[in-house]
């Protein structure tokens, strides 16, 4: 059995795998920050070489335009055995990472990965920006590919793969839509997308995520007077954009914490009793989850009529992600600012349409324009929600692979996070996605002290290795 040889290889070469992983983490590929463009490219090149060493044909593809270049895309392919006629798998991942800020809250330097021993419930881990999201998870696939190549001499272990790693996921994948459009013919040849960028149900509880939410991200700016004013001379006589903006924002939710924007819930489907029961049976403990972030049980609040998990997996939400305006420096300054802005994100489900939501949001703000003030809006992008077919042969193969590699059946879960490429591939080329991720709730993704536990890394690498044989068996 080849899989057992690969699993053996992964075990005996684990130290080298982790060293390679830590080398990748040392490259600060903050895709959104132009200052890090050379590093971001270096991280792409690094992955490219890794895939080449595993027998893949590789190419670094440019994105964007000459005037406005984007981050490169790593593209790699394995031909597959001559007699392979299982699914052609498109593996998607991202090599860009979130900015490290606020830097002062890191206990070790974000781009100097360290290995920390187990402590209480937390297992041995690697701490660095990108450790879980998404370098660590992509690395599980890369090491599984290396293992198959080293033990059989076949790229991809004889499975037909196209690997696409992008460098703009954390900044809204702005150039991906064009890339997919331009390479539609090539991408249409694939049968299913595989992504490792999601989480598990808990420690030692691997999962397949069968749905992620969509996203609309909008910035609204309210302008009042054409200059900042002395608040003693002008306060109480003219609109203060911060006062007015916050009064408008307070109207976004009603007493039941439902979003008040007309049409917002269009396309949201009712949960079925069967799905509700399935989710209940997963045994998610809200009190425990809340405790992990320093909250008590009574902090379990959200849209009325829905449970903790239902509010994340099945309901759309609106969140203020930032408010900008006035004086925020040290000490006091008595001022009425000319402008105030808000960054707002909406998580979407089912058939909600990201562009329609944006229009509805603009209209809602316009109807609430404070006297003498004007709005301007910027759409920072987003993506469609994605729900996956759970009965498909490749998803069942992934489920069997997890079972054989980890010894337990994967839980079927959803996630409140967003991975826009899945919706994009579904709408442009009709591709289904399988999310096979190994993150934990306390991995601190997007936050200081991000980590990835070695137990998760192991389970992920083993599951990806086992998936190769399961895919071959579909031939
Ligand atoms: N990997 C995450 C999304 C995620 C995390 C999904 C955990 C499921 C479980 C991804 O890198 C991410 O952060 N996505 C962004 C959206 C993007 C458009 C900026 C998000 O969800 O905020
Ligand atoms: Mn990610
Ligand atoms: Mn992310």
GROMACS .gro file of C-alpha atoms and ligand atoms in nm:
model
  499
    1UNK     CA    1   0.000   0.000   0.000
    2UNK     CA    2   0.156   0.326  -0.107
    3UNK     CA    3  -0.028   0.547   0.142
    4UNK     CA    4   0.127   0.363   0.435
    5UNK     CA    5   0.474   0.424   0.285
    6UNK     CA    6   0.396   0.793   0.249
    7UNK     CA    7   0.266   0.810   0.606
    8UNK     CA    8   0.588   0.643   0.715
    9UNK     CA    9   0.790   0.897   0.513
   10UNK     CA   10   0.597   1.185   0.672
   11UNK     CA   11   0.674   1.047   1.016
   12UNK     CA   12   1.045   0.991   0.962
   13UNK     CA   13   1.094   1.325   0.783
   14UNK     CA   14   0.878   1.535   1.012
   15UNK     CA   15   1.161   1.745   1.154
   16UNK     CA   16   1.264   1.849   0.802
   17UNK     CA   17   0.901   1.924   0.711
   18UNK     CA   18   0.870   2.153   1.011
   19UNK     CA   19   1.201   2.323   0.933
   20UNK     CA   20   1.079   2.391   0.579
   21UNK     CA   21   0.750   2.523   0.717
   22UNK     CA   22   0.938   2.761   0.948
   23UNK     CA   23   1.154   2.882   0.658
   24UNK     CA   24   0.841   2.980   0.467
   25UNK     CA   25   0.702   3.160   0.773
   26UNK     CA   26   1.021   3.370   0.792
   27UNK     CA   27   0.923   3.542   0.465
   28UNK     CA   28   0.689   3.830   0.562
   29UNK     CA   29   0.444   3.799   0.273
   30UNK     CA   30   0.200   4.068   0.383
   31UNK     CA   31   0.023   4.087   0.048
   32UNK     CA   32  -0.174   4.402   0.124
   33UNK     CA   33   0.133   4.613   0.207
   34UNK     CA   34   0.334   4.742  -0.095
   35UNK     CA   35   0.640   4.770   0.130
   36UNK     CA   36   0.634   4.388   0.147
   37UNK     CA   37   0.592   4.328  -0.229
   38UNK     CA   38   0.943   4.179  -0.267
   39UNK     CA   39   0.880   3.947   0.031
   40UNK     CA   40   0.540   3.844  -0.102
   41UNK     CA   41   0.699   3.751  -0.434
   42UNK     CA   42   0.973   3.565  -0.250
   43UNK     CA   43   0.712   3.357  -0.063
   44UNK     CA   44   0.547   3.271  -0.396
   45UNK     CA   45   0.882   3.171  -0.543
   46UNK     CA   46   0.951   2.959  -0.235
   47UNK     CA   47   0.630   2.758  -0.283
   48UNK     CA   48   0.701   2.727  -0.653
   49UNK     CA   49   1.040   2.569  -0.584
   50UNK     CA   50   0.886   2.335  -0.327
   51UNK     CA   51   0.636   2.210  -0.582
   52UNK     CA   52   0.906   2.177  -0.846
   53UNK     CA   53   1.109   1.961  -0.607
   54UNK     CA   54   0.802   1.739  -0.580
   55UNK     CA   55   0.796   1.683  -0.955
   56UNK     CA   56   0.529   1.938  -1.049
   57UNK     CA   57   0.552   2.155  -1.362
   58UNK     CA   58   0.548   2.507  -1.226
   59UNK     CA   59   0.491   2.860  -1.346
   60UNK     CA   60   0.476   3.198  -1.173
   61UNK     CA   61   0.188   3.393  -1.328
   62UNK     CA   62   0.159   3.770  -1.309
   63UNK     CA   63  -0.174   3.934  -1.225
   64UNK     CA   64  -0.320   4.283  -1.262
   65UNK     CA   65  -0.196   4.532  -1.521
   66UNK     CA   66   0.145   4.686  -1.593
   67UNK     CA   67   0.035   5.012  -1.428
   68UNK     CA   68  -0.131   4.830  -1.141
   69UNK     CA   69   0.036   4.493  -1.091
   70UNK     CA   70  -0.106   4.239  -0.844
   71UNK     CA   71   0.064   3.965  -0.646
   72UNK     CA   72   0.180   3.668  -0.856
   73UNK     CA   73  -0.007   3.339  -0.868
   74UNK     CA   74   0.180   3.011  -0.826
   75UNK     CA   75   0.050   2.758  -1.075
   76UNK     CA   76   0.167   2.397  -1.074
   77UNK     CA   77   0.045   2.080  -1.235
   78UNK     CA   78   0.094   1.707  -1.210
   79UNK     CA   79  -0.003   1.510  -1.519
   80UNK     CA   80  -0.138   1.209  -1.337
   81UNK     CA   81  -0.080   0.846  -1.431
   82UNK     CA   82  -0.163   0.749  -1.788
   83UNK     CA   83  -0.451   0.537  -1.660
   84UNK     CA   84  -0.570   0.790  -1.399
   85UNK     CA   85  -0.926   0.897  -1.466
   86UNK     CA   86  -1.033   1.004  -1.120
   87UNK     CA   87  -1.115   1.371  -1.064
   88UNK     CA   88  -0.871   1.641  -1.174
   89UNK     CA   89  -0.830   1.834  -0.849
   90UNK     CA   90  -0.769   2.208  -0.827
   91UNK     CA   91  -0.587   2.270  -0.499
   92UNK     CA   92  -0.627   2.633  -0.391
   93UNK     CA   93  -0.439   2.805  -0.111
   94UNK     CA   94  -0.295   3.144  -0.026
   95UNK     CA   95   0.063   3.237   0.059
   96UNK     CA   96  -0.015   3.593   0.166
   97UNK     CA   97  -0.065   3.663   0.535
   98UNK     CA   98  -0.240   3.931   0.738
   99UNK     CA   99  -0.037   4.227   0.866
  100UNK     CA  100   0.120   4.157   1.206
  101UNK     CA  101  -0.024   4.466   1.382
  102UNK     CA  102  -0.066   4.534   1.665
  103UNK     CA  103   0.296   4.429   1.686
  104UNK     CA  104   0.337   4.513   2.057
  105UNK     CA  105   0.095   4.234   2.152
  106UNK     CA  106   0.315   3.958   2.007
  107UNK     CA  107   0.510   3.756   2.263
  108UNK     CA  108   0.766   3.662   1.996
  109UNK     CA  109   0.849   3.831   1.664
  110UNK     CA  110   0.573   3.754   1.407
  111UNK     CA  111   0.818   3.660   1.132
  112UNK     CA  112   1.065   3.473   1.351
  113UNK     CA  113   0.871   3.150   1.398
  114UNK     CA  114   0.928   2.962   1.722
  115UNK     CA  115   0.835   2.612   1.835
  116UNK     CA  116   0.670   2.599   2.174
  117UNK     CA  117   0.616   2.286   2.384
  118UNK     CA  118   0.269   2.173   2.494
  119UNK     CA  119   0.110   2.368   2.780
  120UNK     CA  120  -0.213   2.242   2.935
  121UNK     CA  121  -0.475   2.188   2.664
  122UNK     CA  122  -0.258   2.357   2.400
  123UNK     CA  123  -0.033   2.116   2.213
  124UNK     CA  124   0.318   2.164   2.076
  125UNK     CA  125   0.298   2.443   1.822
  126UNK     CA  126   0.465   2.684   1.583
  127UNK     CA  127   0.395   3.051   1.655
  128UNK     CA  128   0.421   3.305   1.371
  129UNK     CA  129   0.203   3.516   1.145
  130UNK     CA  130   0.058   3.282   0.879
  131UNK     CA  131   0.128   2.967   1.087
  132UNK     CA  132  -0.234   2.856   1.046
  133UNK     CA  133  -0.374   3.101   0.789
  134UNK     CA  134  -0.271   2.973   0.544
  135UNK     CA  135   0.094   2.868   0.516
  136UNK     CA  136   0.068   2.586   0.771
  137UNK     CA  137  -0.236   2.443   0.599
  138UNK     CA  138  -0.090   2.471   0.248
  139UNK     CA  139   0.226   2.313   0.387
  140UNK     CA  140   0.033   1.998   0.489
  141UNK     CA  141  -0.058   1.950   0.123
  142UNK     CA  142   0.292   2.038   0.002
  143UNK     CA  143   0.454   1.786   0.236
  144UNK     CA  144   0.202   1.517   0.138
  145UNK     CA  145   0.299   1.583  -0.225
  146UNK     CA  146   0.668   1.566  -0.139
  147UNK     CA  147   0.609   1.239   0.046
  148UNK     CA  148   0.432   1.080  -0.250
  149UNK     CA  149   0.702   1.195  -0.492
  150UNK     CA  150   0.985   1.071  -0.270
  151UNK     CA  151   0.828   0.729  -0.216
  152UNK     CA  152   0.682   0.659  -0.562
  153UNK     CA  153   0.868   0.896  -0.796
  154UNK     CA  154   0.532   1.017  -0.926
  155UNK     CA  155   0.432   1.385  -0.910
  156UNK     CA  156   0.107   1.409  -0.715
  157UNK     CA  157   0.132   1.034  -0.649
  158UNK     CA  158  -0.018   0.978  -0.995
  159UNK     CA  159  -0.323   1.202  -0.934
  160UNK     CA  160  -0.393   1.487  -1.172
  161UNK     CA  161  -0.358   1.811  -0.974
  162UNK     CA  162  -0.358   2.177  -1.066
  163UNK     CA  163  -0.227   2.386  -0.779
  164UNK     CA  164  -0.317   2.754  -0.757
  165UNK     CA  165  -0.169   2.961  -0.475
  166UNK     CA  166  -0.266   3.326  -0.461
  167UNK     CA  167  -0.113   3.622  -0.280
  168UNK     CA  168  -0.417   3.847  -0.240
  169UNK     CA  169  -0.665   3.637  -0.042
  170UNK     CA  170  -0.631   3.850   0.270
  171UNK     CA  171  -0.688   4.168   0.072
  172UNK     CA  172  -1.003   4.059  -0.110
  173UNK     CA  173  -0.858   3.862  -0.408
  174UNK     CA  174  -0.900   4.170  -0.630
  175UNK     CA  175  -0.713   4.026  -0.929
  176UNK     CA  176  -0.839   3.670  -0.901
  177UNK     CA  177  -1.165   3.726  -1.087
  178UNK     CA  178  -0.978   3.846  -1.395
  179UNK     CA  179  -0.726   3.566  -1.364
  180UNK     CA  180  -1.003   3.305  -1.353
  181UNK     CA  181  -1.175   3.472  -1.649
  182UNK     CA  182  -0.850   3.475  -1.851
  183UNK     CA  183  -0.765   3.114  -1.770
  184UNK     CA  184  -1.116   2.979  -1.780
  185UNK     CA  185  -1.031   2.710  -2.036
  186UNK     CA  186  -0.745   2.573  -1.831
  187UNK     CA  187  -0.941   2.588  -1.502
  188UNK     CA  188  -1.254   2.438  -1.657
  189UNK     CA  189  -1.058   2.118  -1.711
  190UNK     CA  190  -1.053   2.060  -1.336
  191UNK     CA  191  -1.337   1.869  -1.168
  192UNK     CA  192  -1.333   1.983  -0.808
  193UNK     CA  193  -1.159   2.240  -0.590
  194UNK     CA  194  -0.980   2.141  -0.268
  195UNK     CA  195  -0.902   2.403  -0.005
  196UNK     CA  196  -0.728   2.369   0.328
  197UNK     CA  197  -0.798   2.704   0.494
  198UNK     CA  198  -1.072   2.626   0.746
  199UNK     CA  199  -1.097   2.474   1.093
  200UNK     CA  200  -1.184   2.154   1.278
  201UNK     CA  201  -1.469   2.098   1.523
  202UNK     CA  202  -1.213   2.091   1.806
  203UNK     CA  203  -0.886   1.929   1.918
  204UNK     CA  204  -0.859   1.583   1.766
  205UNK     CA  205  -1.191   1.634   1.585
  206UNK     CA  206  -1.118   1.672   1.214
  207UNK     CA  207  -1.393   1.813   0.995
  208UNK     CA  208  -1.505   1.884   0.646
  209UNK     CA  209  -1.652   2.231   0.610
  210UNK     CA  210  -1.947   2.222   0.370
  211UNK     CA  211  -2.019   2.592   0.360
  212UNK     CA  212  -1.861   2.932   0.416
  213UNK     CA  213  -2.029   3.271   0.430
  214UNK     CA  214  -1.998   3.544   0.170
  215UNK     CA  215  -1.890   3.901   0.238
  216UNK     CA  216  -1.967   4.261   0.149
  217UNK     CA  217  -1.723   4.520   0.284
  218UNK     CA  218  -1.812   4.887   0.267
  219UNK     CA  219  -1.660   5.208   0.392
  220UNK     CA  220  -1.896   5.502   0.438
  221UNK     CA  221  -1.772   5.855   0.500
  222UNK     CA  222  -1.992   6.135   0.629
  223UNK     CA  223  -1.878   6.489   0.556
  224UNK     CA  224  -2.022   6.787   0.744
  225UNK     CA  225  -1.846   7.128   0.765
  226UNK     CA  226  -1.563   7.179   0.516
  227UNK     CA  227  -1.313   7.220   0.799
  228UNK     CA  228  -1.247   7.103   1.154
  229UNK     CA  229  -1.406   7.338   1.409
  230UNK     CA  230  -1.358   7.454   1.769
  231UNK     CA  231  -1.621   7.251   1.957
  232UNK     CA  232  -1.687   7.534   2.204
  233UNK     CA  233  -1.765   7.784   1.932
  234UNK     CA  234  -1.955   7.546   1.701
  235UNK     CA  235  -2.073   7.251   1.911
  236UNK     CA  236  -2.451   7.240   1.940
  237UNK     CA  237  -2.496   7.475   1.644
  238UNK     CA  238  -2.396   7.251   1.348
  239UNK     CA  239  -2.384   6.878   1.268
  240UNK     CA  240  -2.090   6.692   1.422
  241UNK     CA  241  -2.023   6.409   1.171
  242UNK     CA  242  -1.920   6.168   1.447
  243UNK     CA  243  -2.237   6.233   1.652
  244UNK     CA  244  -2.452   6.199   1.341
  245UNK     CA  245  -2.271   5.891   1.206
  246UNK     CA  246  -2.299   5.702   1.534
  247UNK     CA  247  -2.671   5.785   1.561
  248UNK     CA  248  -2.723   5.639   1.212
  249UNK     CA  249  -2.512   5.332   1.289
  250UNK     CA  250  -2.717   5.259   1.600
  251UNK     CA  251  -3.017   5.205   1.370
  252UNK     CA  252  -2.852   4.914   1.186
  253UNK     CA  253  -3.008   4.657   1.421
  254UNK     CA  254  -3.352   4.633   1.582
  255UNK     CA  255  -3.430   4.506   1.937
  256UNK     CA  256  -3.409   4.147   1.813
  257UNK     CA  257  -3.064   4.221   1.668
  258UNK     CA  258  -3.193   4.178   1.316
  259UNK     CA  259  -3.038   4.398   1.048
  260UNK     CA  260  -3.287   4.672   0.953
  261UNK     CA  261  -3.174   4.732   0.593
  262UNK     CA  262  -3.471   4.658   0.362
  263UNK     CA  263  -3.414   4.349   0.148
  264UNK     CA  264  -3.112   4.242   0.352
  265UNK     CA  265  -3.259   3.896   0.424
  266UNK     CA  266  -3.360   3.829   0.061
  267UNK     CA  267  -3.215   3.493  -0.042
  268UNK     CA  268  -3.162   3.369   0.316
  269UNK     CA  269  -3.313   3.024   0.350
  270UNK     CA  270  -3.486   2.882   0.655
  271UNK     CA  271  -3.288   2.621   0.840
  272UNK     CA  272  -3.438   2.274   0.811
  273UNK     CA  273  -3.519   2.079   1.126
  274UNK     CA  274  -3.281   1.807   1.008
  275UNK     CA  275  -2.986   2.045   0.982
  276UNK     CA  276  -3.069   2.204   1.317
  277UNK     CA  277  -3.072   1.858   1.477
  278UNK     CA  278  -2.740   1.764   1.309
  279UNK     CA  279  -2.575   2.078   1.440
  280UNK     CA  280  -2.717   2.027   1.789
  281UNK     CA  281  -2.571   1.677   1.788
  282UNK     CA  282  -2.220   1.817   1.731
  283UNK     CA  283  -2.220   1.919   2.096
  284UNK     CA  284  -2.072   2.268   2.052
  285UNK     CA  285  -2.050   2.427   2.396
  286UNK     CA  286  -2.105   2.806   2.376
  287UNK     CA  287  -2.003   2.868   2.738
  288UNK     CA  288  -1.668   2.701   2.678
  289UNK     CA  289  -1.608   2.891   2.354
  290UNK     CA  290  -1.693   3.218   2.526
  291UNK     CA  291  -1.464   3.139   2.818
  292UNK     CA  292  -1.178   3.094   2.572
  293UNK     CA  293  -1.208   3.460   2.473
  294UNK     CA  294  -1.259   3.597   2.823
  295UNK     CA  295  -1.639   3.618   2.819
  296UNK     CA  296  -1.904   3.483   3.053
  297UNK     CA  297  -2.202   3.271   2.950
  298UNK     CA  298  -2.441   3.568   2.942
  299UNK     CA  299  -2.239   3.714   2.652
  300UNK     CA  300  -2.410   3.463   2.420
  301UNK     CA  301  -2.603   3.732   2.232
  302UNK     CA  302  -2.706   3.777   1.869
  303UNK     CA  303  -3.003   3.756   1.637
  304UNK     CA  304  -3.307   3.640   1.833
  305UNK     CA  305  -3.439   3.291   1.766
  306UNK     CA  306  -3.108   3.133   1.661
  307UNK     CA  307  -2.850   2.935   1.856
  308UNK     CA  308  -2.482   3.022   1.895
  309UNK     CA  309  -2.377   2.797   1.608
  310UNK     CA  310  -2.677   2.883   1.388
  311UNK     CA  311  -2.586   3.249   1.410
  312UNK     CA  312  -2.240   3.173   1.273
  313UNK     CA  313  -2.327   2.912   1.011
  314UNK     CA  314  -2.673   2.999   0.885
  315UNK     CA  315  -2.741   3.368   0.946
  316UNK     CA  316  -2.612   3.685   0.785
  317UNK     CA  317  -2.459   3.951   1.009
  318UNK     CA  318  -2.350   4.312   1.007
  319UNK     CA  319  -2.041   4.426   1.197
  320UNK     CA  320  -1.868   4.757   1.239
  321UNK     CA  321  -1.500   4.682   1.190
  322UNK     CA  322  -1.370   5.035   1.245
  323UNK     CA  323  -1.476   5.392   1.311
  324UNK     CA  324  -1.250   5.675   1.209
  325UNK     CA  325  -1.289   6.039   1.299
  326UNK     CA  326  -1.192   6.329   1.520
  327UNK     CA  327  -0.907   6.339   1.764
  328UNK     CA  328  -0.763   6.005   1.874
  329UNK     CA  329  -0.414   6.114   1.985
  330UNK     CA  330  -0.293   6.147   2.343
  331UNK     CA  331  -0.465   6.393   2.577
  332UNK     CA  332  -0.767   6.605   2.489
  333UNK     CA  333  -0.849   6.820   2.190
  334UNK     CA  334  -1.182   6.998   2.168
  335UNK     CA  335  -1.276   6.960   1.805
  336UNK     CA  336  -1.566   6.894   1.572
  337UNK     CA  337  -1.419   6.706   1.279
  338UNK     CA  338  -1.514   6.772   0.922
  339UNK     CA  339  -1.555   6.400   0.853
  340UNK     CA  340  -1.622   6.064   1.013
  341UNK     CA  341  -1.608   5.718   0.854
  342UNK     CA  342  -1.707   5.366   0.926
  343UNK     CA  343  -1.582   5.032   0.793
  344UNK     CA  344  -1.870   4.788   0.779
  345UNK     CA  345  -1.874   4.422   0.688
  346UNK     CA  346  -2.170   4.200   0.615
  347UNK     CA  347  -2.141   3.820   0.623
  348UNK     CA  348  -2.378   3.660   0.378
  349UNK     CA  349  -2.540   3.319   0.342
  350UNK     CA  350  -2.730   3.109   0.086
  351UNK     CA  351  -2.844   3.320  -0.211
  352UNK     CA  352  -2.772   3.669  -0.075
  353UNK     CA  353  -2.605   3.878  -0.345
  354UNK     CA  354  -2.298   4.079  -0.245
  355UNK     CA  355  -2.354   4.358  -0.502
  356UNK     CA  356  -2.725   4.391  -0.424
  357UNK     CA  357  -2.646   4.417  -0.054
  358UNK     CA  358  -2.397   4.697  -0.126
  359UNK     CA  359  -2.662   4.893  -0.319
  360UNK     CA  360  -2.916   4.840  -0.040
  361UNK     CA  361  -2.663   4.965   0.215
  362UNK     CA  362  -2.589   5.284   0.016
  363UNK     CA  363  -2.962   5.350  -0.021
  364UNK     CA  364  -3.020   5.295   0.351
  365UNK     CA  365  -2.747   5.548   0.441
  366UNK     CA  366  -2.873   5.803   0.185
  367UNK     CA  367  -3.221   5.789   0.338
  368UNK     CA  368  -3.061   5.886   0.668
  369UNK     CA  369  -2.846   6.176   0.552
  370UNK     CA  370  -2.811   6.422   0.842
  371UNK     CA  371  -2.896   6.786   0.753
  372UNK     CA  372  -2.614   6.961   0.570
  373UNK     CA  373  -2.404   6.645   0.540
  374UNK     CA  374  -2.308   6.421   0.248
  375UNK     CA  375  -2.210   6.054   0.219
  376UNK     CA  376  -1.944   5.894   0.007
  377UNK     CA  377  -1.899   5.520  -0.022
  378UNK     CA  378  -1.623   5.282  -0.112
  379UNK     CA  379  -1.678   4.914  -0.181
  380UNK     CA  380  -1.379   4.712  -0.059
  381UNK     CA  381  -1.502   4.398  -0.232
  382UNK     CA  382  -1.634   4.073  -0.105
  383UNK     CA  383  -1.756   3.746  -0.237
  384UNK     CA  384  -2.045   3.507  -0.265
  385UNK     CA  385  -2.134   3.252   0.003
  386UNK     CA  386  -2.056   2.891  -0.089
  387UNK     CA  387  -2.242   2.578   0.015
  388UNK     CA  388  -2.099   2.247  -0.105
  389UNK     CA  389  -2.262   1.931  -0.228
  390UNK     CA  390  -2.201   1.685   0.056
  391UNK     CA  391  -2.280   1.367  -0.137
  392UNK     CA  392  -2.027   1.410  -0.419
  393UNK     CA  393  -1.775   1.133  -0.482
  394UNK     CA  394  -1.466   1.355  -0.422
  395UNK     CA  395  -1.609   1.479  -0.090
  396UNK     CA  396  -1.681   1.123   0.017
  397UNK     CA  397  -1.324   1.034  -0.082
  398UNK     CA  398  -1.196   1.319   0.137
  399UNK     CA  399  -1.408   1.191   0.423
  400UNK     CA  400  -1.263   0.839   0.389
  401UNK     CA  401  -0.911   0.985   0.366
  402UNK     CA  402  -0.958   1.170   0.696
  403UNK     CA  403  -1.100   0.858   0.859
  404UNK     CA  404  -0.806   0.645   0.750
  405UNK     CA  405  -0.544   0.907   0.838
  406UNK     CA  406  -0.686   1.028   1.171
  407UNK     CA  407  -0.885   0.724   1.287
  408UNK     CA  408  -1.213   0.915   1.322
  409UNK     CA  409  -1.489   1.017   1.084
  410UNK     CA  410  -1.476   1.390   1.007
  411UNK     CA  411  -1.754   1.605   1.148
  412UNK     CA  412  -1.958   1.789   0.887
  413UNK     CA  413  -1.949   2.156   0.982
  414UNK     CA  414  -1.993   2.501   0.833
  415UNK     CA  415  -1.795   2.816   0.899
  416UNK     CA  416  -1.879   3.181   0.937
  417UNK     CA  417  -1.557   3.287   0.764
  418UNK     CA  418  -1.528   3.368   0.394
  419UNK     CA  419  -1.316   3.224   0.116
  420UNK     CA  420  -1.430   3.416  -0.192
  421UNK     CA  421  -1.262   3.188  -0.446
  422UNK     CA  422  -1.514   2.910  -0.377
  423UNK     CA  423  -1.813   3.121  -0.482
  424UNK     CA  424  -1.614   3.258  -0.775
  425UNK     CA  425  -1.528   2.912  -0.909
  426UNK     CA  426  -1.885   2.797  -0.860
  427UNK     CA  427  -2.037   3.087  -1.056
  428UNK     CA  428  -1.774   3.109  -1.332
  429UNK     CA  429  -1.702   2.742  -1.405
  430UNK     CA  430  -1.953   2.552  -1.190
  431UNK     CA  431  -1.686   2.396  -0.970
  432UNK     CA  432  -1.770   2.246  -0.631
  433UNK     CA  433  -1.529   2.296  -0.343
  434UNK     CA  434  -1.419   2.066  -0.062
  435UNK     CA  435  -1.290   2.250   0.245
  436UNK     CA  436  -1.061   2.014   0.434
  437UNK     CA  437  -0.899   2.233   0.700
  438UNK     CA  438  -0.722   2.162   1.028
  439UNK     CA  439  -0.725   2.490   1.221
  440UNK     CA  440  -0.841   2.528   1.582
  441UNK     CA  441  -1.067   2.796   1.724
  442UNK     CA  442  -0.785   2.926   1.945
  443UNK     CA  443  -0.523   2.949   1.667
  444UNK     CA  444  -0.552   3.331   1.681
  445UNK     CA  445  -0.574   3.375   1.305
  446UNK     CA  446  -0.553   3.746   1.203
  447UNK     CA  447  -0.451   3.820   1.559
  448UNK     CA  448  -0.121   3.848   1.753
  449UNK     CA  449   0.049   3.519   1.852
  450UNK     CA  450  -0.103   3.316   1.569
  451UNK     CA  451  -0.011   2.947   1.603
  452UNK     CA  452  -0.055   2.610   1.438
  453UNK     CA  453  -0.036   2.296   1.647
  454UNK     CA  454   0.183   2.012   1.526
  455UNK     CA  455  -0.095   1.758   1.593
  456UNK     CA  456  -0.310   1.951   1.344
  457UNK     CA  457  -0.023   1.970   1.098
  458UNK     CA  458   0.025   1.594   1.128
  459UNK     CA  459  -0.342   1.511   1.082
  460UNK     CA  460  -0.360   1.741   0.780
  461UNK     CA  461  -0.048   1.607   0.609
  462UNK     CA  462  -0.161   1.248   0.668
  463UNK     CA  463  -0.514   1.319   0.542
  464UNK     CA  464  -0.386   1.484   0.225
  465UNK     CA  465  -0.152   1.190   0.169
  466UNK     CA  466  -0.439   0.943   0.214
  467UNK     CA  467  -0.661   1.149  -0.018
  468UNK     CA  468  -0.426   1.073  -0.309
  469UNK     CA  469  -0.501   0.703  -0.286
  470UNK     CA  470  -0.873   0.763  -0.237
  471UNK     CA  471  -0.880   0.978  -0.550
  472UNK     CA  472  -0.693   0.713  -0.748
  473UNK     CA  473  -0.950   0.461  -0.632
  474UNK     CA  474  -1.221   0.672  -0.799
  475UNK     CA  475  -1.051   0.601  -1.134
  476LIG     N1  476  -0.897   3.132   0.604
  476LIG     C1  477  -0.975   3.249   0.626
  476LIG     C2  478  -1.124   3.224   0.634
  476LIG     C3  479  -1.169   3.116   0.729
  476LIG     C4  480  -1.108   3.098   0.853
  476LIG     C5  481  -1.271   3.033   0.693
  476LIG     C6  482  -1.149   2.997   0.938
  476LIG     C7  483  -1.313   2.935   0.778
  476LIG     C8  484  -1.252   2.916   0.900
  476LIG     C9  485  -0.944   3.350   0.516
  476LIG     O1  486  -0.806   3.367   0.498
  476LIG    C10  487  -0.999   3.483   0.555
  476LIG     O2  488  -0.951   3.539   0.650
  476LIG     N2  489  -1.098   3.535   0.481
  476LIG    C11  490  -1.148   3.668   0.503
  476LIG    C12  491  -1.216   3.718   0.380
  476LIG    C13  492  -1.131   3.794   0.284
  476LIG    C14  493  -1.215   3.846   0.171
  476LIG    C15  494  -1.054   3.907   0.348
  476LIG    C16  495  -1.253   3.669   0.611
  476LIG     O3  496  -1.323   3.569   0.631
  476LIG     O4  497  -1.266   3.774   0.676
  477LIG    MN1  498  -0.707   3.187   0.489
  478LIG    MN1  499  -0.735   3.500   0.664
   0.00000   0.00000   0.00000
